[in-house]
Amino acid sequence: MSTIHRGLTVSVVVEEEKLGQVNALLTEFNQHAKVNHADYRANMPSTYFISWLTLPAQEYAERMVLPPRILLMTSYVGRKKQHISELVHFLGLRLQAVFELSKPGSSRLSSMEDMMAFVNEHTVFQAFYSGFKFIPTEDIRREQEIRSEVYGFLDKQRSVPAFATQSPSEIKKTIEDFVSNQGAFAWATEGLKEIKRDKLRMLLPLGIFLLVMAASILCLLLSFFINSPILSGIGLVFPAFILILALLFVWLRINENNPHIPNEPVSDDWIREIIEREKNPVLNEMTVIAPLKKGLIRRIFLGLSLRLITLVGYFSYIPTVHTARWLQLDGGRRLVFIANFDNISEAYAHDFVDSDNRSRNMAVVFSHAAGFPATKWLVKRGYNHRSEYMKGVRAHQKITQFWYAFNTELSVENLKNNRKFREGLFRDMDEKEIREWLLTI
Amino acid sequence: MTLELNDMQGLLIRGFGNLPSAQYVLLRFSDFTGGKQYLRELLPAITPATDKPDEQAVQVALTYAGFSFLQLPAEGLASFSREFREGMTESHRQFILGDNGENAPDNWAWGNPAHDEIHLLLIIYAKDESTLAEKLAVEKNRAESYGVLELHTLPTGLLQDHKEHFGFRDDISRPIIEELVDNVEKKPGVTFPAGEFIMGYKNLYDEYAPAPSIPSSKDVLNVLPVSADLPDRKDFGKNGTYLVYRQMEQDVFGFWEYLKGASKDNSEAVSLASKMVGRWPDGSPLTLTPEKPDPSLSTANGFGFWNEDKAGLKCPIGAHIRRTNPRDHLVTERTQKDSLEMAAKHRMLRKGRPYGTPVSERLVPEEILGLPRDDEKRGLHFLCLVTDIRRQFEFVQNNWVNFHKFGGLDQDADPIIGNHYKSDIVVSDEFSIPAYPVKRKLKNLPNFTTIKGGGYFFFPGLRALHYLANHE
Ligand code: HEM
């Protein structure tokens, strides 16, 4: 089974007058999910997060109304088909009730197969980020459990005088003996076989991209010496790519000269309504959905950026974030961003603007959205960037009517730490490495 | 940009340490005209930042309710930050601050508007108790004659060797305001542009700190400067800032009893307590001297964690000073530079003073450990000055002090000031001390500090006070 954590986004248009009905349903289902959290966990073992919400009509570029939509955004580990089947089987009636209110779904969702086909059909592209990689949901609890059992065991050894004088490898051996002797932890003795394969899988698209570019550069060089139309053809790929990028940048720069139209200030009551929903003690969710600034180049540039972000996804890092995704809707005219993160959004949104690097990276995506601060050459920020950015986030934040998280107790650092501990078990390490590893307990 | 010291109250740039006696007086206006007349008369008595008094000093701050009562124009009222307008006890602020359980405003002695609405904070410093008594009498008279009601008078008392009541040296680490130092060598995380703490100047984002302002047309007497960001408005915030006040009672005996229970001898109790603070009782930082205190380092502050102690083997990640100022190492960041830049955005100018009789004069922990419990009330009047309550004070209190997952920890709130509890979904009463071969976890920490009162105040510049006292 693949252990890559991926996102699935389903988006359908809905009529304005049906929004109230959909919202009422989602609110009711949300309550149901809270009360029956254990059932959800048991019946949807591939699913990490679900955000399900409606999106009102929004104005684009002062001349076009983007339609209201229903968005279902999940994240999962394993095969996509399996995940959809799980969603449809467990949430079937609820999915049906909501999606049948959408225009295209009107009378077609009578069977599970219809529903699966419907979900598949309305899936859209997204750039997806996960803060913890290769951890299936079943590992969350057991990796926490084994670490805390081992801690309890070591804590008891503290009273043994010779304990603290043992060498790191002796301590590691003691721990591994303890684990091996607990039948319940047999799974931990087997190692993590799939990870290498999954890493390669994640890196494959980037590898192919780099390979194509490298091949093109090579062919370009060779074409100076060997006269071959194939070599010249392939050799043009890299310069063409660079040229297109450069032209897009210039086009964007021209668009950036459009006067900045700031967001309307949002009311205190709206902010209160949003933050009132962020009172979960460990993890919370945030959705920001904004129309783009006017100009075709914004749509193209954002689309390209999201694809490049996907390409380097393996290497990206956003602190305290469990998952994040960015996508475009309505012909690229709308940007959707959702994140599941530790603690509250007032703290989280700071992470975006409090360091120079982060603030520059965020500008790559958000500077295309209406009301967000203007930039030059995409990354050069202007005066009041930070406050305008924070205002932009609040102005476009939406309420997620239905939110489900498989894990509600562990922070992203907890998850990574538990995994580091498990990875170290039964693995050869030198004394220095073991010392570091012991700190994960 | 030079600072307009003559328009600032002195506390912004000094702590009046040479005036060891002080009282905080909380008042309420009862009459609009009387209130303004009172302020007019009080104004000349307020100590500006240009004075370095050696007899006495007076400082003043108002709550949102105070400004409303004195009818600051509606546009001005609306331009204060939301958290200031809502006040410390509003339900979401309470949530952010972790003021629940025994820390809930219902249990406070003051500051809960359901019981008494505070308008004004008067801080009076004096060189000795008799001068303080005289000055208090003067101020009491002044207030009475204008119908300004005295709600609470809260005494303070500096302790020996700059200590706080648990027996640790306090007031060592302070942000340095660049504009106050000649030929300053700017250092991220150490020196700060004035706008982080004083309105009307640029902050770390190279923006003017968000400040209250009023339409120019409402400044008939032309008292206020023009707002730097909004040309059609006057800057009511310039040379002022927000003042956060928390009265925190300290259970000194509870603190040391807990540590005694967790240790085999007094010296271990002291070192566990030092792990909780991040400094030894004499102030020397664990990061620089992890095994034992070093009096020559008692005011040392030039250290970081990234290179010296990433894992927290010297100063635990969850120690009070590491949580309230992670310096150059945030566990969630991948570079020292990002950590430094991020942590610097959440600093405050601390100005508080202890109150109550100390358990012993010298406050040496080994001595405290042998003392019988008494019934005295003692603690810290925690005061801090910030231009952005949410980004600076509330962020620290919420995301660093109380969030039990801070820095990759499992169930640890700040060991000294965190709200420690267990519920169905949260456990926050543990303290992890990284060590070889395995960390030590202290469990079931009771609350060593409890909130007894508090409020968000605005600490205006002198022109703003003048405006308030004279506007139509
Ligand atoms: C009764 C309550 C408190 C006690 C006993 C206490 C004690 C201490 C002590 C002993 C120090 C070390 C001295 C120094 O570095 O200056 C310190 C530092 C500090 N405290 Fe507290 N404190 C209390 C409340 C608070 C609160 C409420 C906050 C803010 C939320 C806070 C924020 C800080 C900060 C920012 C530092 C400096 C850290 C650094 O820069 O290294 N303290 N405190």
PDB file of N, CA and C in Angstrom, chain A residues 14 18-33 40 52-54 70 91-102 400-403:
ATOM      1  N   VAL A  14     -23.340  25.049  -7.472  1.00  0.00           N
ATOM      2  CA  VAL A  14     -24.660  24.878  -6.863  1.00  0.00           C
ATOM      3  C   VAL A  14     -25.440  26.182  -7.062  1.00  0.00           C
ATOM      4  N   LYS A  18     -29.955  27.289  -3.274  1.00  0.00           N
ATOM      5  CA  LYS A  18     -29.825  26.006  -2.567  1.00  0.00           C
ATOM      6  C   LYS A  18     -28.747  26.079  -1.472  1.00  0.00           C
ATOM      7  N   LEU A  19     -27.999  27.186  -1.448  1.00  0.00           N
ATOM      8  CA  LEU A  19     -26.881  27.268  -0.504  1.00  0.00           C
ATOM      9  C   LEU A  19     -27.328  27.068   0.941  1.00  0.00           C
ATOM     10  N   GLY A  20     -28.454  27.689   1.265  1.00  0.00           N
ATOM     11  CA  GLY A  20     -28.953  27.608   2.641  1.00  0.00           C
ATOM     12  C   GLY A  20     -29.205  26.161   3.028  1.00  0.00           C
ATOM     13  N   GLN A  21     -29.819  25.448   2.109  1.00  0.00           N
ATOM     14  CA  GLN A  21     -30.149  24.037   2.364  1.00  0.00           C
ATOM     15  C   GLN A  21     -28.867  23.215   2.564  1.00  0.00           C
ATOM     16  N   VAL A  22     -27.901  23.451   1.670  1.00  0.00           N
ATOM     17  CA  VAL A  22     -26.632  22.706   1.767  1.00  0.00           C
ATOM     18  C   VAL A  22     -25.944  23.034   3.100  1.00  0.00           C
ATOM     19  N   ASN A  23     -25.924  24.315   3.419  1.00  0.00           N
ATOM     20  CA  ASN A  23     -25.280  24.710   4.669  1.00  0.00           C
ATOM     21  C   ASN A  23     -25.917  24.031   5.866  1.00  0.00           C
ATOM     22  N   ALA A  24     -27.234  23.987   5.856  1.00  0.00           N
ATOM     23  CA  ALA A  24     -27.933  23.369   6.989  1.00  0.00           C
ATOM     24  C   ALA A  24     -27.539  21.893   7.093  1.00  0.00           C
ATOM     25  N   LEU A  25     -27.490  21.227   5.940  1.00  0.00           N
ATOM     26  CA  LEU A  25     -27.105  19.808   5.958  1.00  0.00           C
ATOM     27  C   LEU A  25     -25.695  19.631   6.498  1.00  0.00           C
ATOM     28  N   LEU A  26     -24.777  20.457   5.976  1.00  0.00           N
ATOM     29  CA  LEU A  26     -23.374  20.304   6.386  1.00  0.00           C
ATOM     30  C   LEU A  26     -23.208  20.570   7.882  1.00  0.00           C
ATOM     31  N   THR A  27     -23.941  21.535   8.369  1.00  0.00           N
ATOM     32  CA  THR A  27     -23.842  21.850   9.801  1.00  0.00           C
ATOM     33  C   THR A  27     -24.343  20.667  10.623  1.00  0.00           C
ATOM     34  N   GLU A  28     -25.422  20.079  10.141  1.00  0.00           N
ATOM     35  CA  GLU A  28     -25.984  18.917  10.857  1.00  0.00           C
ATOM     36  C   GLU A  28     -24.979  17.738  10.808  1.00  0.00           C
ATOM     37  N   PHE A  29     -24.407  17.514   9.636  1.00  0.00           N
ATOM     38  CA  PHE A  29     -23.444  16.398   9.502  1.00  0.00           C
ATOM     39  C   PHE A  29     -22.202  16.635  10.366  1.00  0.00           C
ATOM     40  N   ASN A  30     -21.844  17.907  10.470  1.00  0.00           N
ATOM     41  CA  ASN A  30     -20.672  18.245  11.264  1.00  0.00           C
ATOM     42  C   ASN A  30     -20.890  17.832  12.727  1.00  0.00           C
ATOM     43  N   GLN A  31     -22.080  18.131  13.193  1.00  0.00           N
ATOM     44  CA  GLN A  31     -22.425  17.766  14.565  1.00  0.00           C
ATOM     45  C   GLN A  31     -22.369  16.246  14.719  1.00  0.00           C
ATOM     46  N   HIS A  32     -22.891  15.578  13.718  1.00  0.00           N
ATOM     47  CA  HIS A  32     -22.912  14.114  13.733  1.00  0.00           C
ATOM     48  C   HIS A  32     -21.487  13.564  13.799  1.00  0.00           C
ATOM     49  N   ALA A  33     -20.592  14.179  13.016  1.00  0.00           N
ATOM     50  CA  ALA A  33     -19.204  13.701  12.981  1.00  0.00           C
ATOM     51  C   ALA A  33     -18.515  13.928  14.319  1.00  0.00           C
ATOM     52  N   TYR A  40     -16.340   7.367  12.738  1.00  0.00           N
ATOM     53  CA  TYR A  40     -15.708   7.900  11.538  1.00  0.00           C
ATOM     54  C   TYR A  40     -14.302   7.333  11.403  1.00  0.00           C
ATOM     55  N   TRP A  52     -15.549  20.254   4.247  1.00  0.00           N
ATOM     56  CA  TRP A  52     -16.685  20.236   3.316  1.00  0.00           C
ATOM     57  C   TRP A  52     -17.426  21.535   3.527  1.00  0.00           C
ATOM     58  N   LEU A  53     -17.518  22.322   2.491  1.00  0.00           N
ATOM     59  CA  LEU A  53     -18.092  23.650   2.701  1.00  0.00           C
ATOM     60  C   LEU A  53     -18.744  24.183   1.445  1.00  0.00           C
ATOM     61  N   THR A  54     -19.510  25.234   1.635  1.00  0.00           N
ATOM     62  CA  THR A  54     -20.055  25.915   0.467  1.00  0.00           C
ATOM     63  C   THR A  54     -19.315  27.225   0.316  1.00  0.00           C
ATOM     64  N   ILE A  70     -19.953  23.921  -4.066  1.00  0.00           N
ATOM     65  CA  ILE A  70     -19.750  23.042  -2.917  1.00  0.00           C
ATOM     66  C   ILE A  70     -18.358  22.446  -3.092  1.00  0.00           C
ATOM     67  N   LEU A  91     -19.978   7.715   3.994  1.00  0.00           N
ATOM     68  CA  LEU A  91     -20.721   8.981   3.996  1.00  0.00           C
ATOM     69  C   LEU A  91     -21.815   8.991   2.932  1.00  0.00           C
ATOM     70  N   GLY A  92     -22.063   7.808   2.319  1.00  0.00           N
ATOM     71  CA  GLY A  92     -22.920   7.718   1.141  1.00  0.00           C
ATOM     72  C   GLY A  92     -24.158   8.597   1.176  1.00  0.00           C
ATOM     73  N   LEU A  93     -25.002   8.393   2.177  1.00  0.00           N
ATOM     74  CA  LEU A  93     -26.274   9.112   2.173  1.00  0.00           C
ATOM     75  C   LEU A  93     -26.060  10.615   2.320  1.00  0.00           C
ATOM     76  N   ARG A  94     -25.027  10.938   3.067  1.00  0.00           N
ATOM     77  CA  ARG A  94     -24.757  12.370   3.274  1.00  0.00           C
ATOM     78  C   ARG A  94     -24.222  13.003   1.984  1.00  0.00           C
ATOM     79  N   LEU A  95     -23.317  12.279   1.344  1.00  0.00           N
ATOM     80  CA  LEU A  95     -22.806  12.800   0.065  1.00  0.00           C
ATOM     81  C   LEU A  95     -23.957  12.969  -0.920  1.00  0.00           C
ATOM     82  N   GLN A  96     -24.787  11.976  -0.924  1.00  0.00           N
ATOM     83  CA  GLN A  96     -25.919  12.002  -1.854  1.00  0.00           C
ATOM     84  C   GLN A  96     -26.817  13.218  -1.576  1.00  0.00           C
ATOM     85  N   ALA A  97     -27.168  13.373  -0.283  1.00  0.00           N
ATOM     86  CA  ALA A  97     -28.073  14.463   0.080  1.00  0.00           C
ATOM     87  C   ALA A  97     -27.510  15.812  -0.354  1.00  0.00           C
ATOM     88  N   VAL A  98     -26.208  16.001  -0.160  1.00  0.00           N
ATOM     89  CA  VAL A  98     -25.611  17.290  -0.490  1.00  0.00           C
ATOM     90  C   VAL A  98     -25.423  17.436  -1.998  1.00  0.00           C
ATOM     91  N   PHE A  99     -24.842  16.423  -2.621  1.00  0.00           N
ATOM     92  CA  PHE A  99     -24.499  16.593  -4.027  1.00  0.00           C
ATOM     93  C   PHE A  99     -25.722  16.554  -4.945  1.00  0.00           C
ATOM     94  N   GLU A 100     -26.757  15.927  -4.475  1.00  0.00           N
ATOM     95  CA  GLU A 100     -27.957  15.963  -5.327  1.00  0.00           C
ATOM     96  C   GLU A 100     -28.554  17.366  -5.386  1.00  0.00           C
ATOM     97  N   LEU A 101     -28.153  18.204  -4.441  1.00  0.00           N
ATOM     98  CA  LEU A 101     -28.630  19.588  -4.504  1.00  0.00           C
ATOM     99  C   LEU A 101     -27.830  20.424  -5.494  1.00  0.00           C
ATOM    100  N   SER A 102     -26.724  19.852  -5.928  1.00  0.00           N
ATOM    101  CA  SER A 102     -25.902  20.614  -6.877  1.00  0.00           C
ATOM    102  C   SER A 102     -26.475  20.418  -8.274  1.00  0.00           C
ATOM    103  N   THR A 400     -15.847  26.808   7.321  1.00  0.00           N
ATOM    104  CA  THR A 400     -15.949  25.427   6.864  1.00  0.00           C
ATOM    105  C   THR A 400     -17.057  24.766   7.673  1.00  0.00           C
ATOM    106  N   GLN A 401     -18.139  24.462   6.998  1.00  0.00           N
ATOM    107  CA  GLN A 401     -19.302  23.970   7.758  1.00  0.00           C
ATOM    108  C   GLN A 401     -19.065  22.576   8.335  1.00  0.00           C
ATOM    109  N   PHE A 402     -18.300  21.777   7.609  1.00  0.00           N
ATOM    110  CA  PHE A 402     -18.054  20.410   8.076  1.00  0.00           C
ATOM    111  C   PHE A 402     -16.559  20.188   8.130  1.00  0.00           C
ATOM    112  N   TRP A 403     -16.059  19.808   9.289  1.00  0.00           N
ATOM    113  CA  TRP A 403     -14.617  19.539   9.401  1.00  0.00           C
ATOM    114  C   TRP A 403     -14.402  18.286  10.221  1.00  0.00           C
TER     115      TRP A 403
END
